[in-house]
CSV table of C-alpha atoms and ligand atoms in Angstrom, one decimal:
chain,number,residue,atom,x,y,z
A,294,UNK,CA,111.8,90.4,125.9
A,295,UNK,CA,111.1,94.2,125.8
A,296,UNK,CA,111.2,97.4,123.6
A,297,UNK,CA,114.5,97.0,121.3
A,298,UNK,CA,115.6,100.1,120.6
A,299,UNK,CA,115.1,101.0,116.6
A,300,UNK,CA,113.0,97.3,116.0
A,301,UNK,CA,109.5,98.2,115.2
A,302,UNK,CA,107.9,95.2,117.0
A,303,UNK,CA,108.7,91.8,118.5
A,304,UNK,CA,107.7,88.5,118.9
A,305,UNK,CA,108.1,85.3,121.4
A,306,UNK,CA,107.5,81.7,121.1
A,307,UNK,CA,108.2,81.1,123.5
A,308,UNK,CA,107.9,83.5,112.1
A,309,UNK,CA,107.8,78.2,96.9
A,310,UNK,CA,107.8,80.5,94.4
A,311,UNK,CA,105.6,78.4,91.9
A,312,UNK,CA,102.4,80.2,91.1
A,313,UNK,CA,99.1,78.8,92.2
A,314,UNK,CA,98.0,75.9,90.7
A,315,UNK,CA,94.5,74.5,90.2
A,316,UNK,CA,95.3,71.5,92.1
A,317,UNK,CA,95.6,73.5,95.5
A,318,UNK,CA,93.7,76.3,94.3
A,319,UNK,CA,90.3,74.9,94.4
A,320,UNK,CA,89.7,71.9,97.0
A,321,UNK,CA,87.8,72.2,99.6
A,322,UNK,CA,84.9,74.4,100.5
A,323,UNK,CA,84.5,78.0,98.7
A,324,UNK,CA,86.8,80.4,100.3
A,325,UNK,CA,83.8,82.4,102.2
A,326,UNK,CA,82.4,79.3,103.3
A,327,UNK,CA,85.7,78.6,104.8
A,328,UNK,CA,86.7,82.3,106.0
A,329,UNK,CA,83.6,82.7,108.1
A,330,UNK,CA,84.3,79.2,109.9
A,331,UNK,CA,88.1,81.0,110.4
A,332,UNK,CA,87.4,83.9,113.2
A,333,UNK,CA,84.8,84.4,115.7
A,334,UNK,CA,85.0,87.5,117.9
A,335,UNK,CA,84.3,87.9,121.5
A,336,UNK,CA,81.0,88.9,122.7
A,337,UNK,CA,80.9,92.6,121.4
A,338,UNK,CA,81.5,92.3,117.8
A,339,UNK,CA,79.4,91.4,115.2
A,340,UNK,CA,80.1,88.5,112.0
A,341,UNK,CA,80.8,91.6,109.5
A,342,UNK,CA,83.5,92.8,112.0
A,343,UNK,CA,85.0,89.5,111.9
A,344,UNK,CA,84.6,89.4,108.0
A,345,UNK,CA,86.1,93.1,107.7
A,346,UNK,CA,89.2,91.5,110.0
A,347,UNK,CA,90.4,89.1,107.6
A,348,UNK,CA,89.9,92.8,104.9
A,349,UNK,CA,92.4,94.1,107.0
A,350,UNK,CA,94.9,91.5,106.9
A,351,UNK,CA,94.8,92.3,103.3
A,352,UNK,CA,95.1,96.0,103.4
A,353,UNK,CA,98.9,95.6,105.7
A,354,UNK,CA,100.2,93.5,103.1
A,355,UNK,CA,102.7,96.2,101.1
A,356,UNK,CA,102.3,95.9,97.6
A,357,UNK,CA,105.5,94.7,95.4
A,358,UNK,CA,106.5,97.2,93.7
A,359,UNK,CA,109.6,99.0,91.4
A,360,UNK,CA,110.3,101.7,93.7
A,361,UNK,CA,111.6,99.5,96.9
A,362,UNK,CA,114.4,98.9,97.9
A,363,UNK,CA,115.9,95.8,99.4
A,364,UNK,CA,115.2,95.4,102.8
A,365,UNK,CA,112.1,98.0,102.7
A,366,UNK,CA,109.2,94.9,102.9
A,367,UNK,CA,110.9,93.6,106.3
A,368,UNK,CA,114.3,93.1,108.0
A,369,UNK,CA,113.5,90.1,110.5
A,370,UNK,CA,115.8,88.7,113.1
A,371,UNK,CA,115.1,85.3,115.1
A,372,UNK,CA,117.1,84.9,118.0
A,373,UNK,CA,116.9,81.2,119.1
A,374,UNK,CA,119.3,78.2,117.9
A,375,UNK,CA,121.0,76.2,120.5
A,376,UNK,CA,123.0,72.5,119.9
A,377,UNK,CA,119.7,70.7,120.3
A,378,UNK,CA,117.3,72.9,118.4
A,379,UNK,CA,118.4,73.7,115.0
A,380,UNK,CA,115.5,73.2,113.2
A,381,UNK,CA,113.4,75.7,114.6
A,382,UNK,CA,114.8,79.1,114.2
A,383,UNK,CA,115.0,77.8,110.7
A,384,UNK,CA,111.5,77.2,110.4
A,385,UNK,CA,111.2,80.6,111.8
A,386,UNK,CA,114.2,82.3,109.1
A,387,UNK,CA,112.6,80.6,106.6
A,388,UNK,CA,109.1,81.4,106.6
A,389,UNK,CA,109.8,85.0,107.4
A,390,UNK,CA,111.3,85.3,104.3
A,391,UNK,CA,109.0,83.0,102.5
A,392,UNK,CA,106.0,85.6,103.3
A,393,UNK,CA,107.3,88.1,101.9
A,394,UNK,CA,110.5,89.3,104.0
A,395,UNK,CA,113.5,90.8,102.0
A,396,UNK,CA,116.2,89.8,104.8
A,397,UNK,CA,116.6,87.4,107.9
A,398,UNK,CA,119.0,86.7,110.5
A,399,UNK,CA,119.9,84.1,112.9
A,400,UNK,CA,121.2,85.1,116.1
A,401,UNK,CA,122.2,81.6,117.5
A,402,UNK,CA,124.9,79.4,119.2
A,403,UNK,CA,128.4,78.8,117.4
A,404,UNK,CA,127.6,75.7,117.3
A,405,UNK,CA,124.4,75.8,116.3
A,406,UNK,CA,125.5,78.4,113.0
A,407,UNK,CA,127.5,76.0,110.5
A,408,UNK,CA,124.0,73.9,111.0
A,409,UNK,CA,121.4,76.1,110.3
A,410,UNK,CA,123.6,78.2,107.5
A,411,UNK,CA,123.6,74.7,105.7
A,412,UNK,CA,120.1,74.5,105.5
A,413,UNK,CA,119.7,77.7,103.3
A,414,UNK,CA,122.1,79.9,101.7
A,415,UNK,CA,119.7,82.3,102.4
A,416,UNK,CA,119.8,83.0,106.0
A,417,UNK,CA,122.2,85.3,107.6
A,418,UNK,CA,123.6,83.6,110.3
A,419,UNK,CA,125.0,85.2,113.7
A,420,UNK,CA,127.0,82.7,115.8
A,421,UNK,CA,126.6,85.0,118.9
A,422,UNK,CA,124.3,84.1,121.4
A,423,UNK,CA,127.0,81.6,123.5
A,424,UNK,CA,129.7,84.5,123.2
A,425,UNK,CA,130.8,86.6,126.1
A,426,UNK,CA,130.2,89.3,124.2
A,427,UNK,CA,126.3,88.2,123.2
A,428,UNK,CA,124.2,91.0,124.2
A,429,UNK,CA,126.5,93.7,122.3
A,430,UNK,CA,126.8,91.6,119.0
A,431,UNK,CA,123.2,91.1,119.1
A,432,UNK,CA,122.1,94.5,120.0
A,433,UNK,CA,124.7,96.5,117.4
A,434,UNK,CA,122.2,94.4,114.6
A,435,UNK,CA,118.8,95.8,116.0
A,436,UNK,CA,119.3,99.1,114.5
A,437,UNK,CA,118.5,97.6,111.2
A,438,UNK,CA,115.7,95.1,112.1
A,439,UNK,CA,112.4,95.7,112.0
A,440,UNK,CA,110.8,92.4,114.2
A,441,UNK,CA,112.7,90.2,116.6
A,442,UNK,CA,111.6,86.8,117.0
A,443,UNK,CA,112.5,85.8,120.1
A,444,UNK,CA,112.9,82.0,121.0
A,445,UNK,CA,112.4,79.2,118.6
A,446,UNK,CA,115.2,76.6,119.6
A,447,UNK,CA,116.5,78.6,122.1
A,448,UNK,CA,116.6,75.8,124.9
A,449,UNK,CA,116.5,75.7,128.8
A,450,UNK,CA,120.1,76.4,129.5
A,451,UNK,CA,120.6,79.1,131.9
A,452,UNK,CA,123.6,81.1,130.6
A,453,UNK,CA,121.7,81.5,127.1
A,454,UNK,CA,118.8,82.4,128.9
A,455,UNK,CA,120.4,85.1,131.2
A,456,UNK,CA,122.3,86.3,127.5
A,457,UNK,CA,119.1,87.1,125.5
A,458,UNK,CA,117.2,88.7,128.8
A,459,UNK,CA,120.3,90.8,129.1
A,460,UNK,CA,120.6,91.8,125.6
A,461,UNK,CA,116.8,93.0,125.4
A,462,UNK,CA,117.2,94.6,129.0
A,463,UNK,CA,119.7,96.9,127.7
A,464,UNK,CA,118.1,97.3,124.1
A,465,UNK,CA,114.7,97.9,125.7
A,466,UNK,CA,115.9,100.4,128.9
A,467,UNK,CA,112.4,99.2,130.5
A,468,UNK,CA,112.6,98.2,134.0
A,469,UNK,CA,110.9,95.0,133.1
A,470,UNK,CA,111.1,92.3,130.2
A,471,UNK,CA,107.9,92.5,128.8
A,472,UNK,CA,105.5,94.2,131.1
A,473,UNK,CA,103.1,97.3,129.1
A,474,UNK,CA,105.5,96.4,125.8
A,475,UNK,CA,102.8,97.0,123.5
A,476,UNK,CA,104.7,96.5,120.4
A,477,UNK,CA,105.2,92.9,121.4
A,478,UNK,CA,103.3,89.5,120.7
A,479,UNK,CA,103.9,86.1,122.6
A,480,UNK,CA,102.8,82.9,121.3
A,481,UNK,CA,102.4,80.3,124.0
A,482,UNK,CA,101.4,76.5,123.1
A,483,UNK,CA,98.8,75.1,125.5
A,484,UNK,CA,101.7,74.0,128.3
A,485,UNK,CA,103.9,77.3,127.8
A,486,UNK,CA,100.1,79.4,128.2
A,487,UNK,CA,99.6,77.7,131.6
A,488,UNK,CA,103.2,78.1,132.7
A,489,UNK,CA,102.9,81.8,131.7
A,490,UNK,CA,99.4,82.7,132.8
A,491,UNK,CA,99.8,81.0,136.4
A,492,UNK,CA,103.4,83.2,137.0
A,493,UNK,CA,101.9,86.5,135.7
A,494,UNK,CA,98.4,85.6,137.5
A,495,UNK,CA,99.3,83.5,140.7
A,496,UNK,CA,96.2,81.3,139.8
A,497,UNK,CA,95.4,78.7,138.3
A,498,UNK,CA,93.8,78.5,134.6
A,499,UNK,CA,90.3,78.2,134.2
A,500,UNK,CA,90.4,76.2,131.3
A,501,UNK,CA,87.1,76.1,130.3
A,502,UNK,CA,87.1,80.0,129.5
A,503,UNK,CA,90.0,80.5,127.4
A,504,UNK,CA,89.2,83.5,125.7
A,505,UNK,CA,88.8,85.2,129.3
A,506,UNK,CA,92.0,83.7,130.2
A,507,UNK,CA,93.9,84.7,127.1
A,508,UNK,CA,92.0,88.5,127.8
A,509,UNK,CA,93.2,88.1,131.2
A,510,UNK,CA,96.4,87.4,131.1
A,511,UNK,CA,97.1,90.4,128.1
A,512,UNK,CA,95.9,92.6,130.4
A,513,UNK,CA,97.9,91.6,133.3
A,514,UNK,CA,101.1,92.2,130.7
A,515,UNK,CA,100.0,95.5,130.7
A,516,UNK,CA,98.4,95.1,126.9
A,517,UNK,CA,101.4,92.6,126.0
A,518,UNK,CA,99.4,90.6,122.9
A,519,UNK,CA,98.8,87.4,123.4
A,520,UNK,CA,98.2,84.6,121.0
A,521,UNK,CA,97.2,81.1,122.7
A,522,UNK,CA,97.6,78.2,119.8
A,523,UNK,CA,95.5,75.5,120.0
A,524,UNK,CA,92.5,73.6,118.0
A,525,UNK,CA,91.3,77.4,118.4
A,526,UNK,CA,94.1,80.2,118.2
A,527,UNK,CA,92.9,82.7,120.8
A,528,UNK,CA,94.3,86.1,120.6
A,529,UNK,CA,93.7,89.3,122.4
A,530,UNK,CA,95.5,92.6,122.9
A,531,UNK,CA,93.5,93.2,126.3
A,532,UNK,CA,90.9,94.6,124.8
A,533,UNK,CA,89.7,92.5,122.3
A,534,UNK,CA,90.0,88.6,121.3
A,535,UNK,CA,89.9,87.4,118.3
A,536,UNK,CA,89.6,83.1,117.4
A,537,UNK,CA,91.0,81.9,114.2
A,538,UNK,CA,89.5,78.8,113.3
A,539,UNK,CA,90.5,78.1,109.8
A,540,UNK,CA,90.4,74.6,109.2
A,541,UNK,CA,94.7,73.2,109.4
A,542,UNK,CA,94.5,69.3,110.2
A,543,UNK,CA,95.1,67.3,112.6
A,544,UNK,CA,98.2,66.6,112.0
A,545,UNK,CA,100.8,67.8,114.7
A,546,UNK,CA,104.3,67.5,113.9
A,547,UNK,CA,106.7,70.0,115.7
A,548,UNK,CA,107.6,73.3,114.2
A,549,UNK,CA,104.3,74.7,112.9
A,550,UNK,CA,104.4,77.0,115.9
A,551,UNK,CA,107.9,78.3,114.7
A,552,UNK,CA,106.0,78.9,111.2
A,553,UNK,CA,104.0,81.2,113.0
A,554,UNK,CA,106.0,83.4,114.4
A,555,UNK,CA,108.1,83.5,111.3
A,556,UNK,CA,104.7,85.0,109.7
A,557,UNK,CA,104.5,87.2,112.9
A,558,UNK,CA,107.3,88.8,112.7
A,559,UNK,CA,106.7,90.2,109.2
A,560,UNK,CA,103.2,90.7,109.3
A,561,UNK,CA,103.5,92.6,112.6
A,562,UNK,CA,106.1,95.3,111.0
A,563,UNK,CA,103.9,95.1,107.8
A,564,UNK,CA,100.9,95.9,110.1
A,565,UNK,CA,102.8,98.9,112.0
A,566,UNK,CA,104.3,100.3,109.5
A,567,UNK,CA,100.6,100.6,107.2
A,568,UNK,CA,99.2,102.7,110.2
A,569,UNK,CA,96.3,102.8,111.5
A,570,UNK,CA,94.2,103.8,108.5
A,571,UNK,CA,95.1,100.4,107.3
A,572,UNK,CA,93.4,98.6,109.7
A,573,UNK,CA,90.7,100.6,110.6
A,574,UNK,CA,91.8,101.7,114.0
A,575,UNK,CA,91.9,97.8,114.4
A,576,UNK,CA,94.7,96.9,117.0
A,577,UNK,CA,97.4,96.4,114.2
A,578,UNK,CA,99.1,93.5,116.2
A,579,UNK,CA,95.7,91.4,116.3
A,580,UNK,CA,95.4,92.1,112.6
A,581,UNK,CA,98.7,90.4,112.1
A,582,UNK,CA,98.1,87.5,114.7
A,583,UNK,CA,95.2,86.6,112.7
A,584,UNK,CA,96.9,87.0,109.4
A,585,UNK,CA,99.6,84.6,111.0
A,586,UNK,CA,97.2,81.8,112.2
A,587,UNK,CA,95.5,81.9,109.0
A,588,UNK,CA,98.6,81.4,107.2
A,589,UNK,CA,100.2,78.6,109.4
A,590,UNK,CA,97.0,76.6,109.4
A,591,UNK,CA,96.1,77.1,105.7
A,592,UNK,CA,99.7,75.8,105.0
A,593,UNK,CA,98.9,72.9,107.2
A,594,UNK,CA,95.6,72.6,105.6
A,595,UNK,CA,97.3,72.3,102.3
A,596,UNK,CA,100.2,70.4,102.7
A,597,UNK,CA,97.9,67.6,105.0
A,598,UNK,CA,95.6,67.1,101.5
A,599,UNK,CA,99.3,65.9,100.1
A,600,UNK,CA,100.9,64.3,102.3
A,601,UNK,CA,98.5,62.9,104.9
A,602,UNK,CA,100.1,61.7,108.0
A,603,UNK,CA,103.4,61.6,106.4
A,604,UNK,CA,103.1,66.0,106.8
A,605,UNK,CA,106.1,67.5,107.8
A,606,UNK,CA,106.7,71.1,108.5
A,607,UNK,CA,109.2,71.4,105.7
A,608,UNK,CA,105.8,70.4,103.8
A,609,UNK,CA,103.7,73.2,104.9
A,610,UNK,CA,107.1,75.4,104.2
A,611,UNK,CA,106.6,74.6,100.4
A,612,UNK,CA,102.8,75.7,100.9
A,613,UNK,CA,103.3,79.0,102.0
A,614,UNK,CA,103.0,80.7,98.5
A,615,UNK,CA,99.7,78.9,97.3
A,616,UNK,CA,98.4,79.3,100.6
A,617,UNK,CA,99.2,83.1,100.9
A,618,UNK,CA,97.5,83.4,97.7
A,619,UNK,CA,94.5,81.7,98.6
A,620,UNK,CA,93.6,83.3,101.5
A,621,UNK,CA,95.1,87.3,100.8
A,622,UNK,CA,95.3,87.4,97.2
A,623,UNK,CA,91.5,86.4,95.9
B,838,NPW,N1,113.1,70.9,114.9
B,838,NPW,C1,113.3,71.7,115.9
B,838,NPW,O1,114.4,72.1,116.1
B,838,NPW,C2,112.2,72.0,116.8
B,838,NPW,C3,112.5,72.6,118.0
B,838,NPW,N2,111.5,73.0,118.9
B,838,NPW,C4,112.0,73.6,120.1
B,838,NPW,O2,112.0,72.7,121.1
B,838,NPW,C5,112.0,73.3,122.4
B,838,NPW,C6,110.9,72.7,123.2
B,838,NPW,O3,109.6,73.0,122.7
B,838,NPW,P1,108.3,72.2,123.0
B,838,NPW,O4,107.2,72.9,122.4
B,838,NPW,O5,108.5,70.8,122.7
B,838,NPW,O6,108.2,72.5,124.6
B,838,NPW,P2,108.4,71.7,125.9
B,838,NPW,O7,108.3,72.7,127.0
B,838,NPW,O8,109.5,70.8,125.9
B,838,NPW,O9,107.0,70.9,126.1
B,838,NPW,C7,106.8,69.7,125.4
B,838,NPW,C8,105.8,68.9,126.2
B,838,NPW,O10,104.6,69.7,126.5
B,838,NPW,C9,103.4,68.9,126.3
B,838,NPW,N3,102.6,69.6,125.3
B,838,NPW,C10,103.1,70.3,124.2
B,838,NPW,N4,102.1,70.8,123.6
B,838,NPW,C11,100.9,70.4,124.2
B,838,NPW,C12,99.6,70.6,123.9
B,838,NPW,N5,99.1,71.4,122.9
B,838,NPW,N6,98.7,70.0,124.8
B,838,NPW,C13,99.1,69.3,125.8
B,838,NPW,N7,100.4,69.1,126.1
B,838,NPW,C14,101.3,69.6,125.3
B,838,NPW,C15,103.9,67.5,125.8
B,838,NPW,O11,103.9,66.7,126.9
B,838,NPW,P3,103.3,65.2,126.9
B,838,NPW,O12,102.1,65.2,127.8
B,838,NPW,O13,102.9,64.8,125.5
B,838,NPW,O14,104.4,64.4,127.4
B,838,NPW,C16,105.3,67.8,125.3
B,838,NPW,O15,106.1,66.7,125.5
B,838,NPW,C17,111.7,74.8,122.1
B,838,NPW,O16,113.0,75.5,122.2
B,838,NPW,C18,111.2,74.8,120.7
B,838,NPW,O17,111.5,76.0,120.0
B,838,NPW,C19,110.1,72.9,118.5
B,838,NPW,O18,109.8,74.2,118.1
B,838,NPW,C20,109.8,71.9,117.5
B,838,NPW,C21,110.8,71.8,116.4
B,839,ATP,N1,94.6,70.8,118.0
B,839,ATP,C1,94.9,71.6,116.9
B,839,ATP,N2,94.1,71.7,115.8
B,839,ATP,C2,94.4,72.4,114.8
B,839,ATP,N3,95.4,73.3,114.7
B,839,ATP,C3,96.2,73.3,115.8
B,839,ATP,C4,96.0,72.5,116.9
B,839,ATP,N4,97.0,72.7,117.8
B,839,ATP,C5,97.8,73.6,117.2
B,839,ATP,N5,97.4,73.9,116.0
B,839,ATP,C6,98.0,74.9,115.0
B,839,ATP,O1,99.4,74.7,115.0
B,839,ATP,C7,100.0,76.0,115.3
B,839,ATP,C8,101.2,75.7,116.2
B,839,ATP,O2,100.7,75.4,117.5
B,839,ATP,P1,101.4,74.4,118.5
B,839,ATP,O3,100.5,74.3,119.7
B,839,ATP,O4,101.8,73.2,117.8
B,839,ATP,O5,102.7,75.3,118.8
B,839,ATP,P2,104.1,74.8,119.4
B,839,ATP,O6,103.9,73.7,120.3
B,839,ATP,O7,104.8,76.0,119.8
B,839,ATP,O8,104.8,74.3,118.0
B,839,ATP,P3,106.4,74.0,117.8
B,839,ATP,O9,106.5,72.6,117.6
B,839,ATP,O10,106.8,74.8,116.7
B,839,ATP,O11,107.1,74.5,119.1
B,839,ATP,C9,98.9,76.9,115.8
B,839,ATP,O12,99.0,78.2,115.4
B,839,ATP,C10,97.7,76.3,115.4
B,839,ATP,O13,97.3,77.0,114.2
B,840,MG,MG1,106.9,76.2,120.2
């Protein structure tokens, strides 16, 4: 993944409508309580930093207004969707929009299209990714996109693989994928972090510093911003890093990371397009990684107290309202 031409930011995995109701809006510990339990920051910064973090997730988020235009409060893509993996560039499509995104496409296999389209009527759905012709069909859309997701469901096999490097090697004109791409943001689970960290580094993970590690390996990306999920989500730009504890569940049914960077990609353009004022000189894409784990593990929070073990990710999907609300909205 690198710097698409005319697409403000991007992301790699690799991101209800019913007003609040009491019943969700009040269990649980007073939101303070429970926002200073959500974000610790590494050695240098104090609690009110950390308190003034979760202000600035607030102050990126545009306000709804008369005077937009469709489109205006995010134009998302996911590229990812393969003949195993349907569900999650859906999870991704969906949530994006769910947040707060006016439009978002799927750039998937042809296969994979007639699937995910009959999910949701919602989605705009590119059946390109298997085509001969990928990295063109993709890359004539980016233009109008503000965030690429790049990866839920996109699979192992090698052709795909070798069309979405391609795509973004043209788009981005970089000599490498990702290296010094300071617009993007990957989010590796525990096994993807390790498989990441010991390419870039050449050493093995000292697992018992993860912040440092997470720090480490953002740095070695050339300021790349990395967001390791886990019990903890650690994230750091190279500079900083940033935890976001906020009490989800423990419940772990597959797809919640796809939620996330659903979230991402529209918090990251909301985040860069505010400026810097917004965020207080802040790193903009840390704002909207903590904005994202907050949202993905409130919505797990909630939809847990419902459903219990029986949570599903399509659960947490229908949480997404109440718990954006909750934590950005009070
Ligand atoms: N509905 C859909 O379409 C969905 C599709 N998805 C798509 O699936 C593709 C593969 O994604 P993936 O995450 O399953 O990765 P993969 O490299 O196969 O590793 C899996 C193995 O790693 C381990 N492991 C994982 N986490 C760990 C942890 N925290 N801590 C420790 N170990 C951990 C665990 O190994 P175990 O030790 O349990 O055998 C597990 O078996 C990808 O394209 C993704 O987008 C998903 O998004 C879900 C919804
Ligand atoms: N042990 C945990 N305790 C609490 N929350 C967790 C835990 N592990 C992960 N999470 C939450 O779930 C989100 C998704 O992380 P996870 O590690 O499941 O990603 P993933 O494996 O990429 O998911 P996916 O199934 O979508 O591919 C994280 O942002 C984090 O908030
Ligand atoms: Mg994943």
């Amino acid at each position: 993944m690198a710097s698409p031409a005319g697409v403000g930011a991007a992301v790699a995995g690799a991101a209800v409508v019913t007003l609040l109701s009491a019943a969700l809006a009040f269990y649980g510990p007073p939101l303070d309580a429970v926002l200073k339990r959500a974000f610790s920051l590494h050695k240098a910064h104090s609690i009110k930093d950390m308190e003034n973090t979760f202000q600035l997730v607030k102050n990126i988020i545009p306000p709804l207004t008369t005077k937009k235009h469709k489109g205006q409060d995010g134009r998302i893509g996911i590229v990812g969707g393969s003949q195993e993996y349907t569900g999650a560039p859906y999870f991704a499509a969906i949530s994006a929009l769910k947040v707060g995104a006016d439009l978002s496409h799927v750039f998937c296999t042809r296969e994979a299209a007639p699937v995910i389209k009959s999910y949701s009527p919602e989605l705009i759905v590119h059946p390109v990714l298997d085509s001969p012709d990928a990295v063109h069909e993709v890359e004539k859309w980016l233009p109008r996109l503000h965030a690429l997701v790049v990866g839920p469901g996109l699979g192992r096999e090698e052709a795909l693989l070798e069309n979405v490097k391609d795509g973004l090697w043209l788009i981005a004109q970089q000599p490498t994928l990702i290296q010094g791409y300071q617009k993007a943001v990957l989010t590796p689970n525990h096994v993807e972090f390790i498989r990441l960290s010991e390419a870039v580094l050449r050493d093995p993970v000292d697992s018992s510093d993860r912040r440092g590690a997470v720090l480490r390996l953002s740095q070695a990306l050339g300021n790349v911003t990395v967001v390791q999920k886990g019990e903890q989500d650690v994230i750091s730009d190279g500079e900083q890093v940033l935890e976001c504890n906020l009490q989800g569940s423990n419940r772990r049914c597959g797809g919640q990371g796809d939620l996330l960077s659903g979230f991402l990609g529209v918090l990251v353009q909301w985040a860069l397009h505010a400026g810097p004022e917004k965020t207080n000189g802040f790193s903009p894409l840390l704002v909207a990684a903590f904005g994202a784990c907050s949202l993905t593990r409130q919505c797990n929070h909630q939809a847990f107290q419902k459903y219990g073990r029986s949570t599903t990710t399509s659960d947490m999907i229908a949480e997404i309202r109440p718990a954006f609300s909750r934590l950005f909205e009070t």
